[in-house]
Amino acid sequence: METQSFVLAKRPVGLPDESAFKLKRSSLKDELKDKELNLHGLFYSVDPYMRGRMNDAKSYVEPFILDQPINGGVVARVSESKDPDFKKGDLVLGQLPWATEMIVSSSQVHKINTTEKLASEYLGVLGMTGLTAYFGLLKIGQPKAGETVIISGAAGAVGCVVGQIAKIKGCKVVGIVGTNEKAKLLKNDFHFDETINYNDATDLASLVKQACPDGIDIFYDNVGGVISDAIIPNINFHGRIVLCGQIALYNAKEIPMGPRIQPYLLTRSILMQGFTIGNFSEHFAEGTAALDGWLKEGKLKSSQTIVEGFAELPKALLGLFSGKNIGKMIVKAEN
Ligand SMILES: NC(=O)c1ccc[n+]([C@@H]2O[C@H](COP(=O)([O-])OP(=O)(O)OC[C@H]3O[C@@H](n4cnc5c(N)ncnc54)[C@H](OP(=O)(O)O)[C@@H]3O)[C@@H](O)[C@H]2O)c1
């Protein structure tokens, strides 16, 4: 059987372009071994952390290997199975290669009990990004009713869920975004109290102050850089900074020098804690059940940008760095 896959063609410096990826065609072997599955990819997750994996640098996740397929969260359909626990047509989720067809060990995936129409939610609100929002906000941010929560990258996969959970917890929610369209959507559809378009702001710090007259109790930081610089001086005594992402710096050739923030943390007893979602892996079932419950009750809405076509994977990944998505960016393959 023929397959196509995207491999890492080179290690980019700065903002990558599509020349960092190469489409390869190859054939899969005909016979499966015991416990192997033949899968057809349906939905592929593109995520900002993948940029870090394009570098040859030690991190919490292994770098991609040159000339080898990129891999990430994928929802696939079983086309053939040599494991009695899986049958043709089952939907599975795993950390899988960017390939149209693939043969993998059944231990690399787990079944998801859903329809093909809803399966992409397991890459978003019911998957890694939803869980990141849930545990980052609830375990580190510890929101209390009446508190003010500000979120950078607020219209993205994680940010949009953080804002909605903060509203469920009775907080005032302020979102920082890159376009007026995103700002409007967060207010109208996701019930954020205030939004700020940082691309329209000449003095972001004053707009933050104006949007948060009682100061900030929780800063959920997805972005870093100058946006964080404008927010941190407005954080209240005993505030919490949930350090989730720093996308503004992922393509930086050198880490820029920012203001010294330690005096704010010190004098206001502010907690700043970084995390990666793997820290909470023992509690994923609890998180997924809570998110699923809120979805079913209509308290939480899913938001996705679905890009059609396997060939669009590189463009979709790169689009995250210029704000092309609202909610979770996902690539849908041809059936
Ligand atoms: N700690 C963890 O375990 C964990 C897990 C998942 C994600 N994350 C991190 O959380 C953050 C959000 O991830 P996500 O999956 O939800 O991505 P996302 O927010 O859906 O997509 C990225 C968004 O970031 C904004 N952005 C891109 N470059 C920017 C820049 N230079 N300055 C300001 N904003 C910029 C864009 O929105 P605008 O149009 O609004 O600029 C873009 O749409 C990322 O930093 C990611 O690495 C961390």
XYZ file of C-alpha atoms and ligand atoms in Angstrom:
383
model
C 0.000 0.000 0.000
C 1.200 3.511 -0.867
C 1.634 6.166 1.819
C 2.677 9.805 1.947
C 4.437 11.368 4.903
C 5.934 14.722 5.831
C 9.522 14.577 7.056
C 11.710 17.276 8.583
C 13.876 18.462 5.670
C 16.080 20.843 7.666
C 16.402 22.517 11.036
C 15.115 26.073 10.611
C 16.628 29.140 12.210
C 14.048 31.792 13.149
C 10.562 31.628 11.641
C 10.393 28.482 9.450
C 8.834 28.322 6.013
C 7.502 25.326 4.117
C 10.992 24.358 2.881
C 11.565 22.884 6.366
C 9.201 20.026 5.378
C 9.379 17.473 2.581
C 6.588 15.212 1.328
C 7.778 11.626 0.816
C 6.006 8.774 -0.954
C 6.738 5.185 0.021
C 5.136 1.733 0.252
C 4.013 -0.029 3.415
C 4.726 -3.734 3.894
C 1.859 -6.066 2.924
C 1.705 -8.318 6.023
C 1.054 -7.096 9.559
C 2.777 -8.767 12.517
C 0.917 -9.724 15.699
C -0.307 -6.670 17.654
C 0.166 -4.383 14.666
C -2.470 -2.086 13.164
C -2.763 -0.488 9.770
C -4.181 3.013 10.260
C -5.629 5.679 7.999
C -5.039 9.198 9.396
C -8.185 11.313 9.782
C -7.308 14.373 11.911
C -3.838 15.763 12.656
C -3.080 18.188 15.474
C -0.657 21.040 14.813
C 0.724 22.625 17.969
C 3.142 25.441 18.835
C 5.461 23.080 20.802
C 6.306 21.367 17.499
C 8.453 24.385 16.607
C 10.772 23.530 19.524
C 11.013 19.938 18.272
C 12.383 21.216 14.949
C 15.514 22.386 16.819
C 18.270 20.022 17.842
C 17.940 20.989 21.494
C 17.311 19.064 24.669
C 13.820 19.709 26.039
C 10.943 17.929 27.766
C 10.152 16.280 24.437
C 12.557 14.708 21.896
C 13.549 16.713 18.801
C 12.197 15.560 15.426
C 14.789 13.570 13.468
C 16.007 14.920 10.129
C 14.497 13.110 7.152
C 12.110 11.196 9.454
C 8.351 11.841 9.690
C 7.138 14.641 11.919
C 4.853 13.195 14.597
C 2.125 14.561 16.827
C -1.398 13.942 18.035
C -3.392 12.090 15.358
C -6.872 10.567 15.242
C -6.914 7.600 12.862
C -9.227 4.829 11.683
C -8.138 1.185 11.847
C -8.042 -0.292 8.312
C -6.588 -3.657 9.350
C -5.809 -5.202 12.729
C -3.684 -8.038 14.042
C -4.722 -7.292 17.629
C -7.994 -8.869 18.870
C -8.691 -5.741 20.945
C -9.018 -3.599 17.797
C -11.190 -4.105 14.745
C -11.479 -2.501 11.331
C -13.284 0.847 11.614
C -12.265 1.574 15.235
C -11.167 5.149 15.889
C -7.887 5.580 17.761
C -5.784 8.411 19.148
C -2.026 8.439 19.502
C 1.256 10.217 19.045
C 1.662 9.180 15.420
C 3.562 10.149 12.269
C 2.319 12.727 9.806
C 1.496 9.977 7.276
C -1.635 9.198 5.289
C -1.412 5.456 6.042
C 0.769 3.890 8.728
C 1.552 0.575 10.408
C 2.026 0.925 14.160
C 2.070 -1.237 17.259
C -1.344 -1.276 18.963
C 0.403 -0.156 22.184
C 0.984 3.262 20.544
C -2.715 4.149 20.419
C -5.895 3.963 22.441
C -9.442 3.624 21.241
C -11.758 6.615 21.383
C -15.424 5.937 21.765
C -16.939 8.532 19.467
C -18.087 9.186 15.907
C -15.807 10.337 13.080
C -17.655 13.663 13.084
C -16.765 14.358 16.730
C -13.371 12.632 16.823
C -11.354 15.846 16.304
C -12.486 17.042 19.761
C -9.965 14.529 21.168
C -7.185 16.703 19.735
C -8.703 19.877 21.217
C -11.118 20.482 24.045
C -11.181 16.785 25.088
C -7.484 16.313 24.340
C -4.121 17.804 25.175
C -5.078 21.467 24.834
C -8.320 21.171 26.846
C -6.474 19.354 29.623
C -3.736 22.003 29.589
C -6.353 24.697 30.104
C -8.109 22.690 32.828
C -5.110 21.725 34.964
C -3.134 24.936 34.432
C -6.021 27.135 35.500
C -7.496 24.980 38.274
C -4.390 23.453 39.862
C -1.956 26.371 39.497
C -4.264 29.362 39.031
C -6.709 28.245 41.790
C -9.473 30.621 40.641
C -12.034 31.951 43.100
C -15.349 33.583 42.221
C -15.009 37.331 41.728
C -11.311 37.231 40.829
C -9.930 38.749 37.615
C -8.263 36.362 35.175
C -6.312 37.670 32.172
C -5.292 35.330 29.353
C -2.782 35.907 26.550
C -3.341 33.951 23.335
C -6.968 33.999 24.479
C -8.637 32.972 21.202
C -6.393 29.938 20.684
C -6.946 26.300 21.577
C -5.835 26.579 25.207
C -6.837 30.214 25.828
C -10.411 29.857 24.693
C -10.985 26.928 27.089
C -9.199 28.700 29.984
C -11.532 31.695 29.593
C -14.646 29.545 29.587
C -13.568 27.557 32.661
C -12.746 30.810 34.461
C -16.288 32.024 33.675
C -17.725 28.721 34.995
C -15.791 29.433 38.223
C -17.370 32.915 38.483
C -14.332 34.998 37.527
C -14.079 38.177 35.487
C -12.242 37.237 32.285
C -10.076 39.426 30.065
C -8.590 38.064 26.831
C -5.624 39.389 24.829
C -5.821 38.575 21.101
C -4.312 39.621 17.765
C -7.373 40.693 15.733
C -10.673 42.530 16.211
C -12.532 39.520 14.802
C -11.113 37.326 17.604
C -11.886 40.014 20.208
C -15.512 40.205 19.073
C -15.923 36.439 18.990
C -14.621 35.992 22.545
C -17.071 38.570 23.857
C -20.116 37.500 21.840
C -19.764 33.720 21.719
C -17.564 32.860 24.710
C -18.787 35.522 27.180
C -15.391 37.068 27.980
C -15.924 40.320 29.913
C -13.223 42.338 28.148
C -10.854 41.810 25.231
C -7.786 43.688 24.017
C -6.330 43.481 20.502
C -2.604 43.854 21.132
C -1.990 44.655 17.458
C -4.181 47.761 17.814
C -2.623 48.949 21.077
C -0.095 51.747 21.274
C 0.034 51.488 25.075
C -0.882 47.912 25.997
C -0.102 48.373 29.721
C -2.703 51.172 30.017
C -5.330 49.123 28.192
C -4.670 46.218 30.576
C -5.039 48.565 33.556
C -8.276 49.956 32.152
C -9.717 46.456 31.482
C -8.764 45.255 34.989
C -9.719 48.108 37.385
C -9.419 45.774 40.404
C -6.025 44.479 39.285
C -5.263 40.940 38.101
C -5.479 37.853 40.301
C -4.518 35.230 37.709
C -2.432 35.700 34.581
C -2.642 32.633 32.292
C 0.350 33.206 30.014
C 0.409 31.499 26.625
C 2.540 34.084 24.848
C 5.281 35.799 26.886
C 7.369 38.664 25.445
C 6.046 42.208 25.443
C 2.485 41.092 26.238
C 3.611 39.581 29.550
C 5.701 42.687 30.234
C 2.551 44.813 29.977
C 0.513 42.555 32.280
C 2.823 41.631 35.164
C 2.974 45.113 36.789
C -0.838 44.969 37.185
C -0.929 41.707 39.166
C -2.387 41.882 42.660
C -0.928 40.823 45.997
C -0.963 36.981 46.144
C -1.682 36.787 42.380
C -0.782 33.690 40.365
C 0.982 33.481 37.001
C 0.260 30.227 35.162
C 3.221 29.893 32.795
C 1.807 27.724 30.034
C 3.476 28.912 26.824
C 5.837 31.510 25.376
C 4.898 31.447 21.686
C 6.235 34.971 21.109
C 9.721 33.575 21.699
C 9.573 30.226 19.848
C 11.069 31.639 16.636
C 13.453 34.069 18.325
C 17.080 33.678 17.264
C 18.112 35.112 20.628
C 15.953 35.423 23.746
C 15.250 39.168 24.067
C 15.999 40.979 27.312
C 12.818 41.882 29.201
C 12.113 43.911 32.332
C 13.280 42.423 35.632
C 10.055 41.025 37.111
C 11.392 39.593 40.380
C 10.633 42.770 42.395
C 6.927 42.463 41.482
C 6.873 38.789 42.432
C 8.693 39.457 45.673
C 6.862 42.507 46.963
C 3.398 41.214 46.033
C 3.934 37.558 47.037
C 3.047 36.472 43.483
C 3.363 32.804 42.550
C 4.686 32.088 39.040
C 4.702 28.441 38.034
C 5.631 26.830 34.738
C 4.250 23.416 33.830
C 3.910 20.928 31.012
C 0.723 18.944 30.717
C 2.556 15.651 31.312
C 2.890 16.735 34.977
C -0.811 15.946 35.373
C -0.977 12.668 33.425
C -2.238 10.691 36.433
C -5.327 12.916 36.514
C -6.198 13.005 32.783
C -9.322 10.848 33.226
C -10.692 13.289 35.820
C -9.935 16.269 33.538
C -11.489 14.701 30.438
C -14.630 13.729 32.381
C -15.059 17.289 33.693
C -14.522 18.862 30.254
C -16.884 16.363 28.613
C -19.502 17.059 31.297
C -19.342 20.842 30.722
C -19.536 20.302 26.941
C -22.648 18.147 27.336
C -24.253 20.660 29.724
C -23.562 23.444 27.195
C -21.347 25.342 29.677
C -18.273 24.868 27.471
C -18.101 25.371 23.699
C -15.573 23.829 21.374
C -13.811 26.049 18.883
C -11.765 24.675 15.981
C -10.135 25.826 12.772
C -10.214 22.835 10.431
C -7.851 22.969 7.470
C -8.797 20.503 4.733
C -6.185 18.237 3.154
C -3.147 16.284 4.354
C -0.892 18.368 2.066
C -1.759 21.478 4.123
C -0.081 20.226 7.326
C 3.070 22.406 7.111
C 1.061 25.525 6.225
C -1.345 24.887 9.111
C 1.493 24.465 11.621
C 3.222 27.642 10.426
C -0.108 29.496 10.526
C -0.107 29.237 14.329
C 2.740 31.761 14.402
C 0.753 34.376 12.487
C -2.571 33.840 14.250
C -4.367 32.047 11.393
C -6.435 29.958 13.825
C -9.382 30.511 16.118
C -9.543 27.723 18.696
C -7.780 24.438 17.965
C -5.945 24.228 14.626
C -6.546 20.794 13.080
C -5.854 19.317 9.655
C -8.484 16.979 8.236
C -7.249 14.409 5.750
C -9.138 13.184 2.726
C -11.348 10.206 3.572
N 2.477 23.817 29.030
C 1.902 22.916 28.248
O 1.851 21.716 28.539
C 1.273 23.389 26.981
C 0.364 22.569 26.286
C -0.251 23.096 25.134
C 0.088 24.371 24.701
N 1.015 25.085 25.396
C 1.383 26.439 24.980
O 0.234 27.241 25.110
C 0.270 28.258 24.121
C -1.030 28.188 23.309
O -1.060 26.947 22.622
P -2.279 26.599 21.686
O -2.137 25.209 21.253
O -3.533 27.036 22.363
O -1.997 27.551 20.439
P -3.027 28.583 19.841
O -3.195 29.662 20.867
O -4.215 27.860 19.360
O -2.290 29.180 18.560
C -1.283 30.087 18.640
C -1.822 31.551 18.772
O -0.809 32.316 19.398
C -0.889 33.649 18.964
N 0.464 34.109 18.596
C 1.293 33.545 17.711
N 2.470 34.216 17.663
C 2.332 35.246 18.542
C 3.182 36.302 18.939
N 4.420 36.445 18.444
N 2.735 37.186 19.858
C 1.485 37.058 20.375
N 0.638 36.081 20.044
C 1.060 35.181 19.140
C -1.817 33.691 17.734
O -3.039 34.307 18.119
P -3.273 35.911 17.965
O -3.898 36.127 16.631
O -4.161 36.220 19.104
O -1.922 36.549 18.049
C -2.058 32.217 17.431
O -3.340 31.974 16.919
C 1.513 28.024 23.270
O 2.532 28.857 23.754
C 1.831 26.571 23.534
O 3.186 26.288 23.354
C 1.594 24.627 26.515
